[in-house]
Amino acid sequence: MMFTNEDLKKLLWPLIVEQILAVLVGMVDVVMVAAVGEAAVSGVSLVDSISILIIQLLSALATGGAVVAAQYIGRKDTGNACRAAGQLLFVTVLVSLAVTAAALVGNRPLLMVIFGHVEQEVMDNAVIYFFLCALSYPFLAVYNSCAALYRAMGNSRISMKVSIVMNLINAVGNAFCVFVLHMGVAGVGIPTLVSRAFAAVTMLILIQRQDNVIRLTDVRQLKPEGKMIRRILAVGIPNGLENSIFQVGKLTLQSLVSSLGTAALAGYAVANNLATIAYLPGNALGLGLITIAGQCVGAGEYRQARDYTRKLLILNYILAGVICVFMFAGQGALVSIYGLSEESGQIAKEMIAAHCFAMAVWPLAFTLPYTLRASFDARFTMIISIFSMWVFRIGFAYLFVLLFGFGVLGIWYGMFIDWIFRAAVFVWRFKSYEKRLPKMGKLA
């Protein structure tokens, strides 16, 4: 076997810890902003919807680089793996700089186009937070790329350690700027910028270490190479389009939520924030599958790739099940942390309860596709995901909210239908995994 149980533990547990830290710090951010008022919570929530879109785009490109690098490692071709590392950094930094420029120039007009005419106080908070987040995108691109390369090597402890420090800087900075300096929304944005800059510089230094299988040793590695970039983009572009259009769809739904009033928007924001806890195991295991399946496919071990995927899916269900039981039982206590109004709090609790039951299909819809992407099947996952998003999640959400009057819960009912469709299709695709891989799974 290419990965022993000890190898899997070393790879996966740091990823889970890193995901937990990211979500906990995100929750702390919302709690701290809640002390400023519901308008601030809503403003940050609107910008976070855009930031997630950009983060997903950068992460998708990093995934493309990680898949290529992992397959080269599986083939024991470290030279090309290092070349892939340089090209990944070149592409992600270039894209992030373009996005940052657009965000800084567009800012308020862009927010108004996306979200319409929300309350003035909400928009003012969103403008401040969006400006500060935009400055951090290039740093985030560097951190994500280097972290993905370390994961491709099977070393996730490095990114976990840097993530711990980064999130500590963010959390302590938030507390100081919000409660001591009383900076409002800016008190959350500035620590985010500082912490991401620290993480980027640190990871850029670490990726140059001589004992790394993949490393950057010369600035000439950043010189564009068309063939290598195309290999990265073969996974990165479909994955990026899938994630970006997915987030655009969520922004469309955010506009629908904002039309239901501030109470619905605040309750929806908190429910979304808490729901990410249930996604933690799947997101972490999915990142692990990029390394595991990628190296197996690179080595031609297709059956092992399939078996590891099944093993990690079972683990995903166990961990997610435990989380959902505790979330369902403690929904009241969790929502109370945010200090919402009674109406907003009730909305959040109803959404969390529904979400806990729907998680029964989430791993098949979102963790399983990581193996397909690691096998250069990203185009298929992109097509299915985009189709399902717009037809089921968005289509049914508008139907449930505008025609049947289900309120904000109708948006999640549409989301659950989307999950069921994805799960069914991806399971069907995975059943033919070993037959298709010899034809399409390996690097040219």
XYZ file of C-alpha atoms in Angstrom:
444
model
C 0.000 0.000 0.000
C 1.285 3.477 -0.865
C -0.082 5.037 2.359
C -0.037 3.233 5.691
C -2.524 4.115 8.417
C 0.242 6.109 10.078
C 0.851 8.018 6.836
C -2.857 8.827 6.612
C -2.917 10.092 10.201
C 0.090 12.330 9.601
C -1.545 13.788 6.494
C -5.182 14.075 7.588
C -5.208 15.170 11.228
C -3.255 18.388 10.622
C -5.706 19.164 7.802
C -8.659 18.667 10.134
C -7.036 20.863 12.790
C -6.365 23.542 10.180
C -9.978 23.469 8.993
C -11.244 23.671 12.574
C -9.046 26.690 13.271
C -10.228 28.489 10.149
C -13.882 27.960 11.017
C -13.488 28.836 14.709
C -11.714 32.066 13.859
C -14.449 32.830 11.327
C -17.040 32.304 14.045
C -15.077 34.513 16.444
C -14.990 37.230 13.771
C -18.769 37.155 13.444
C -19.258 37.158 17.234
C -16.969 40.167 17.602
C -18.647 42.038 14.775
C -22.013 41.216 16.336
C -20.955 43.398 19.261
C -20.962 46.334 16.828
C -24.531 45.607 15.644
C -26.623 43.577 13.183
C -25.842 46.023 10.373
C -22.158 45.223 10.821
C -22.859 41.463 10.833
C -24.858 41.832 7.626
C -22.182 43.992 5.967
C -19.415 41.518 6.781
C -21.624 38.649 5.610
C -22.149 40.313 2.223
C -18.410 40.810 1.704
C -17.615 37.311 2.926
C -19.807 35.991 0.120
C -17.534 37.747 -2.384
C -14.350 36.826 -0.525
C -15.327 33.171 -0.518
C -15.764 33.408 -4.299
C -12.225 34.744 -4.669
C -10.760 32.346 -2.111
C -12.383 29.420 -3.921
C -10.904 30.622 -7.221
C -7.402 30.825 -5.747
C -7.851 27.489 -3.966
C -8.977 25.883 -7.214
C -5.813 27.018 -8.966
C -3.775 25.748 -6.006
C -5.585 22.418 -6.304
C -4.603 22.223 -9.960
C -0.961 22.691 -9.006
C -1.253 20.184 -6.176
C -2.747 17.519 -8.476
C 0.046 17.950 -11.025
C 2.743 17.990 -8.340
C 1.278 14.940 -6.541
C 1.145 12.922 -9.745
C 4.775 13.812 -10.525
C 5.736 12.719 -7.004
C 3.874 9.445 -7.611
C 6.001 8.999 -10.739
C 9.119 9.985 -8.693
C 9.757 12.890 -11.082
C 10.820 15.584 -8.597
C 12.268 17.848 -11.282
C 8.921 18.428 -12.943
C 7.251 18.623 -9.526
C 9.474 21.606 -8.670
C 8.773 23.203 -12.036
C 5.053 22.832 -11.357
C 5.535 24.629 -8.020
C 7.033 27.689 -9.681
C 4.319 27.849 -12.317
C 1.603 27.517 -9.681
C 2.924 30.533 -7.765
C 3.207 32.548 -10.974
C -0.395 31.859 -11.986
C -2.023 32.387 -8.578
C -0.182 35.631 -7.807
C -0.986 37.029 -11.249
C -4.691 36.206 -10.874
C -4.859 37.554 -7.320
C -3.294 40.883 -8.302
C -5.852 41.295 -11.078
C -8.718 40.506 -8.691
C -7.370 42.910 -6.057
C -7.107 45.728 -8.591
C -10.693 45.164 -9.729
C -11.970 45.036 -6.138
C -10.176 48.230 -5.099
C -11.348 50.161 -8.128
C -14.919 48.805 -8.093
C -15.650 48.562 -4.338
C -19.004 50.320 -3.597
C -20.359 50.232 -7.199
C -19.492 46.518 -7.400
C -21.224 45.811 -4.093
C -24.321 47.715 -5.245
C -24.466 45.788 -8.514
C -24.247 42.444 -6.709
C -26.489 43.093 -3.712
C -28.761 45.900 -4.861
C -29.841 48.674 -2.543
C -29.402 47.239 0.943
C -29.704 49.467 3.995
C -27.166 52.323 3.956
C -25.500 51.324 7.229
C -25.035 47.765 5.964
C -23.475 49.038 2.722
C -21.101 51.431 4.531
C -19.778 48.573 6.665
C -19.428 46.339 3.616
C -17.378 48.970 1.731
C -14.825 49.277 4.551
C -14.474 45.537 5.014
C -14.255 44.832 1.256
C -11.372 47.311 0.838
C -9.291 45.647 3.548
C -10.073 42.111 2.363
C -9.088 43.009 -1.206
C -5.602 44.027 -0.072
C -5.098 40.571 1.455
C -5.897 38.490 -1.651
C -2.319 38.341 -3.076
C -0.997 37.199 0.311
C -3.707 34.573 0.478
C -2.724 33.364 -3.011
C 0.868 32.772 -1.919
C -0.172 31.007 1.289
C -2.712 28.739 -0.461
C -0.249 27.783 -3.192
C 2.571 26.906 -0.810
C 0.199 25.051 1.521
C -1.137 23.025 -1.422
C 2.416 22.108 -2.442
C 3.242 20.919 1.071
C 0.065 18.813 1.077
C 1.067 17.335 -2.287
C 4.280 16.185 -0.595
C 2.194 14.546 2.134
C 3.346 17.121 4.706
C 0.332 18.982 6.069
C 1.895 19.788 9.456
C 3.736 22.815 8.064
C 0.591 24.557 6.803
C -1.189 23.628 10.060
C 1.483 25.274 12.207
C 1.509 28.419 10.086
C -2.281 28.438 10.119
C -2.305 28.283 13.936
C -0.098 31.367 14.192
C -2.008 33.154 11.430
C -5.349 32.573 13.130
C -3.996 33.574 16.533
C -2.802 36.867 15.054
C -6.221 37.339 13.497
C -8.202 36.512 16.649
C -6.068 38.569 19.046
C -5.990 41.440 16.564
C -9.779 41.337 16.221
C -10.280 41.468 19.977
C -7.856 44.373 20.385
C -9.135 46.431 17.455
C -12.849 45.865 18.141
C -13.063 45.958 21.941
C -10.074 48.159 22.861
C -9.717 50.514 19.891
C -13.448 50.385 18.980
C -12.672 50.342 15.250
C -15.905 48.596 14.235
C -15.773 46.595 11.009
C -12.250 47.849 10.255
C -11.172 46.163 13.474
C -11.918 42.803 11.848
C -10.495 43.630 8.410
C -7.067 44.919 9.461
C -6.057 41.809 11.482
C -7.186 39.662 8.542
C -4.802 41.555 6.261
C -1.893 41.406 8.712
C -2.335 37.699 9.498
C -2.508 36.707 5.819
C 0.612 38.748 5.033
C 2.469 36.943 7.831
C 1.344 33.524 6.566
C 2.358 34.296 2.969
C 5.866 35.454 3.862
C 6.420 32.511 6.203
C 5.271 29.879 3.701
C 7.309 31.466 0.918
C 10.441 31.124 3.071
C 9.633 27.538 4.105
C 8.950 26.276 0.564
C 12.585 27.083 -0.304
C 13.985 24.558 2.217
C 16.461 22.139 0.673
C 14.972 19.081 2.398
C 11.620 19.511 0.612
C 10.742 17.129 -2.221
C 9.122 20.136 -3.896
C 10.934 23.430 -3.440
C 11.597 26.804 -4.985
C 15.302 27.428 -5.370
C 15.502 30.030 -8.121
C 13.367 32.963 -9.210
C 13.690 31.583 -12.763
C 11.202 28.872 -11.752
C 8.557 31.614 -11.922
C 9.221 32.239 -15.608
C 6.049 31.212 -17.511
C 6.108 27.745 -19.100
C 3.103 27.205 -21.338
C 3.012 23.397 -21.191
C 3.236 23.196 -17.399
C 0.714 25.989 -16.924
C -1.723 24.156 -19.215
C -1.383 21.014 -17.073
C -2.154 23.013 -13.930
C -5.048 24.802 -15.592
C -6.460 21.497 -16.881
C -7.573 20.954 -13.295
C -7.495 24.528 -12.032
C -9.761 26.116 -14.650
C -12.648 23.611 -14.416
C -12.294 23.561 -10.637
C -12.056 27.351 -10.544
C -15.068 27.794 -12.805
C -17.002 25.295 -10.727
C -16.172 27.033 -7.458
C -16.562 30.541 -8.843
C -19.912 29.917 -10.487
C -20.966 28.088 -7.337
C -20.192 31.207 -5.318
C -21.856 33.458 -7.899
C -24.942 31.314 -7.392
C -24.645 31.791 -3.642
C -24.349 35.539 -4.181
C -27.546 35.385 -6.229
C -29.228 33.661 -3.304
C -27.714 36.231 -0.932
C -29.520 38.919 -2.902
C -32.738 36.932 -2.480
C -32.116 36.708 1.278
C -31.403 40.442 1.547
C -34.855 41.117 0.062
C -36.389 39.315 3.069
C -35.084 41.910 5.557
C -32.199 42.413 7.998
C -33.508 39.789 10.460
C -33.530 37.092 7.776
C -30.097 38.189 6.515
C -28.561 38.096 10.004
C -30.143 34.701 10.821
C -29.013 33.298 7.479
C -25.457 34.625 8.055
C -25.198 32.980 11.483
C -26.696 29.682 10.271
C -24.224 29.606 7.386
C -21.397 30.360 9.769
C -22.365 27.504 12.105
C -23.100 25.086 9.258
C -19.454 25.239 8.181
C -18.599 23.225 11.305
C -20.300 20.188 9.772
C -18.244 20.588 6.578
C -14.913 20.493 8.423
C -14.175 16.757 8.131
C -15.184 16.582 4.470
C -13.149 19.623 3.456
C -10.070 18.329 5.265
C -10.418 14.780 3.916
C -11.018 16.166 0.434
C -7.720 18.036 0.558
C -6.090 14.814 1.688
C -7.612 12.954 -1.247
C -5.893 15.365 -3.657
C -2.560 14.076 -2.356
C -3.571 10.439 -1.881
C -5.455 9.896 -5.136
C -3.026 12.108 -7.071
C 0.026 10.099 -6.018
C -1.786 6.774 -6.558
C -2.855 7.761 -10.070
C 0.621 9.065 -10.883
C 2.003 5.655 -9.871
C -0.702 3.816 -11.817
C -2.259 2.363 -8.640
C -5.915 2.995 -9.566
C -7.401 0.359 -7.256
C -5.587 1.878 -4.297
C -6.958 5.301 -5.188
C -10.479 3.843 -5.158
C -9.976 1.991 -1.877
C -8.519 5.021 -0.085
C -11.452 7.102 -1.280
C -13.976 4.683 0.193
C -12.030 4.561 3.449
C -12.004 8.345 3.786
C -15.701 8.629 2.926
C -16.547 6.279 5.802
C -14.420 8.402 8.127
C -16.185 11.517 6.798
C -19.600 10.077 7.689
C -18.489 9.125 11.197
C -17.015 12.545 11.994
C -19.837 14.535 10.376
C -22.428 12.403 12.176
C -20.914 13.166 15.574
C -20.767 16.887 14.798
C -24.388 17.019 13.600
C -25.688 15.237 16.717
C -24.019 17.830 18.956
C -25.100 20.739 16.741
C -28.727 19.615 16.714
C -28.769 19.143 20.484
C -27.016 22.439 21.197
C -28.450 24.681 18.489
C -29.983 27.087 21.006
C -26.743 27.571 22.918
C -24.729 27.994 19.715
C -27.028 30.660 18.275
C -27.163 32.548 21.579
C -23.412 33.228 21.300
C -24.078 35.681 18.473
C -26.466 37.903 20.435
C -29.103 38.027 17.701
C -32.608 39.372 18.052
C -35.306 36.816 18.891
C -36.557 36.723 15.283
C -33.088 36.283 13.765
C -32.162 33.660 16.361
C -35.264 31.580 15.620
C -34.506 31.648 11.904
C -30.930 30.494 12.540
C -32.052 27.609 14.796
C -34.593 26.319 12.251
C -31.978 26.386 9.504
C -29.400 24.532 11.617
C -31.884 21.775 12.504
C -32.768 21.196 8.848
C -29.100 21.261 7.870
C -28.128 18.533 10.369
C -30.484 16.026 8.728
C -29.474 16.972 5.170
C -25.794 16.275 5.904
C -26.553 12.596 5.232
C -25.807 13.187 1.526
C -23.140 15.926 1.719
C -19.974 13.708 1.715
C -21.001 12.003 -1.526
C -21.804 15.343 -3.121
C -18.677 17.247 -2.057
C -15.901 14.981 -0.695
C -16.092 12.250 -3.341
C -15.452 14.661 -6.270
C -11.966 15.440 -4.916
C -10.830 12.017 -6.096
C -12.289 12.671 -9.530
C -10.471 16.012 -9.751
C -7.195 14.409 -8.651
C -7.631 12.053 -11.617
C -8.026 14.858 -14.206
C -11.805 14.428 -14.251
C -12.368 18.027 -13.156
C -14.285 18.946 -16.307
C -17.015 16.426 -15.501
C -17.384 17.585 -11.887
C -17.548 21.180 -13.141
C -20.370 20.496 -15.602
C -22.460 18.564 -13.082
C -21.893 21.066 -10.288
C -22.762 24.118 -12.376
C -25.864 22.472 -13.821
C -27.062 21.322 -10.406
C -26.360 24.698 -8.803
C -28.409 26.756 -11.223
C -31.193 24.303 -11.965
C -31.812 22.855 -8.510
C -30.330 25.099 -5.830
C -31.202 28.472 -7.358
C -34.260 27.435 -9.346
C -35.965 25.714 -6.432
C -34.910 28.428 -3.972
C -36.752 31.103 -5.950
C -39.684 28.741 -6.381
C -39.894 27.955 -2.653
C -39.384 31.572 -1.515
C -41.348 33.583 -4.068
C -44.110 31.146 -5.031
C -44.635 28.993 -1.949
C -43.626 31.577 0.654
C -41.280 29.320 2.646
C -39.119 32.291 3.622
C -35.376 31.928 4.092
C -35.706 28.175 4.784
C -36.817 27.739 1.171
C -33.297 28.617 0.081
C -31.884 25.677 1.986
C -34.540 23.300 0.715
C -33.314 24.099 -2.807
C -29.739 23.511 -1.622
C -30.622 20.068 -0.262
C -32.149 19.045 -3.614
C -28.896 20.178 -5.265
C -26.898 17.946 -2.896
C -29.019 14.878 -3.661
C -28.556 15.266 -7.414
C -24.781 15.762 -7.145
C -24.408 12.743 -4.852
C -26.317 10.479 -7.232
C -24.276 11.511 -10.288
C -20.861 11.404 -8.613
C -21.505 7.955 -7.121
C -22.447 6.718 -10.599
C -19.251 8.236 -12.020
C -17.077 6.752 -9.292
C -18.366 3.237 -10.000
C -16.566 3.292 -13.361
C -13.416 4.832 -11.822
C -10.912 2.049 -12.521
C -12.103 1.530 -16.103
C -11.759 5.203 -17.056
C -8.523 6.106 -15.276
C -5.996 4.330 -17.519
C -7.367 6.420 -20.405
C -7.527 9.842 -18.733
C -6.021 9.860 -15.248
C -2.295 10.332 -15.792
C -0.081 13.184 -16.918
C 0.738 13.355 -20.559
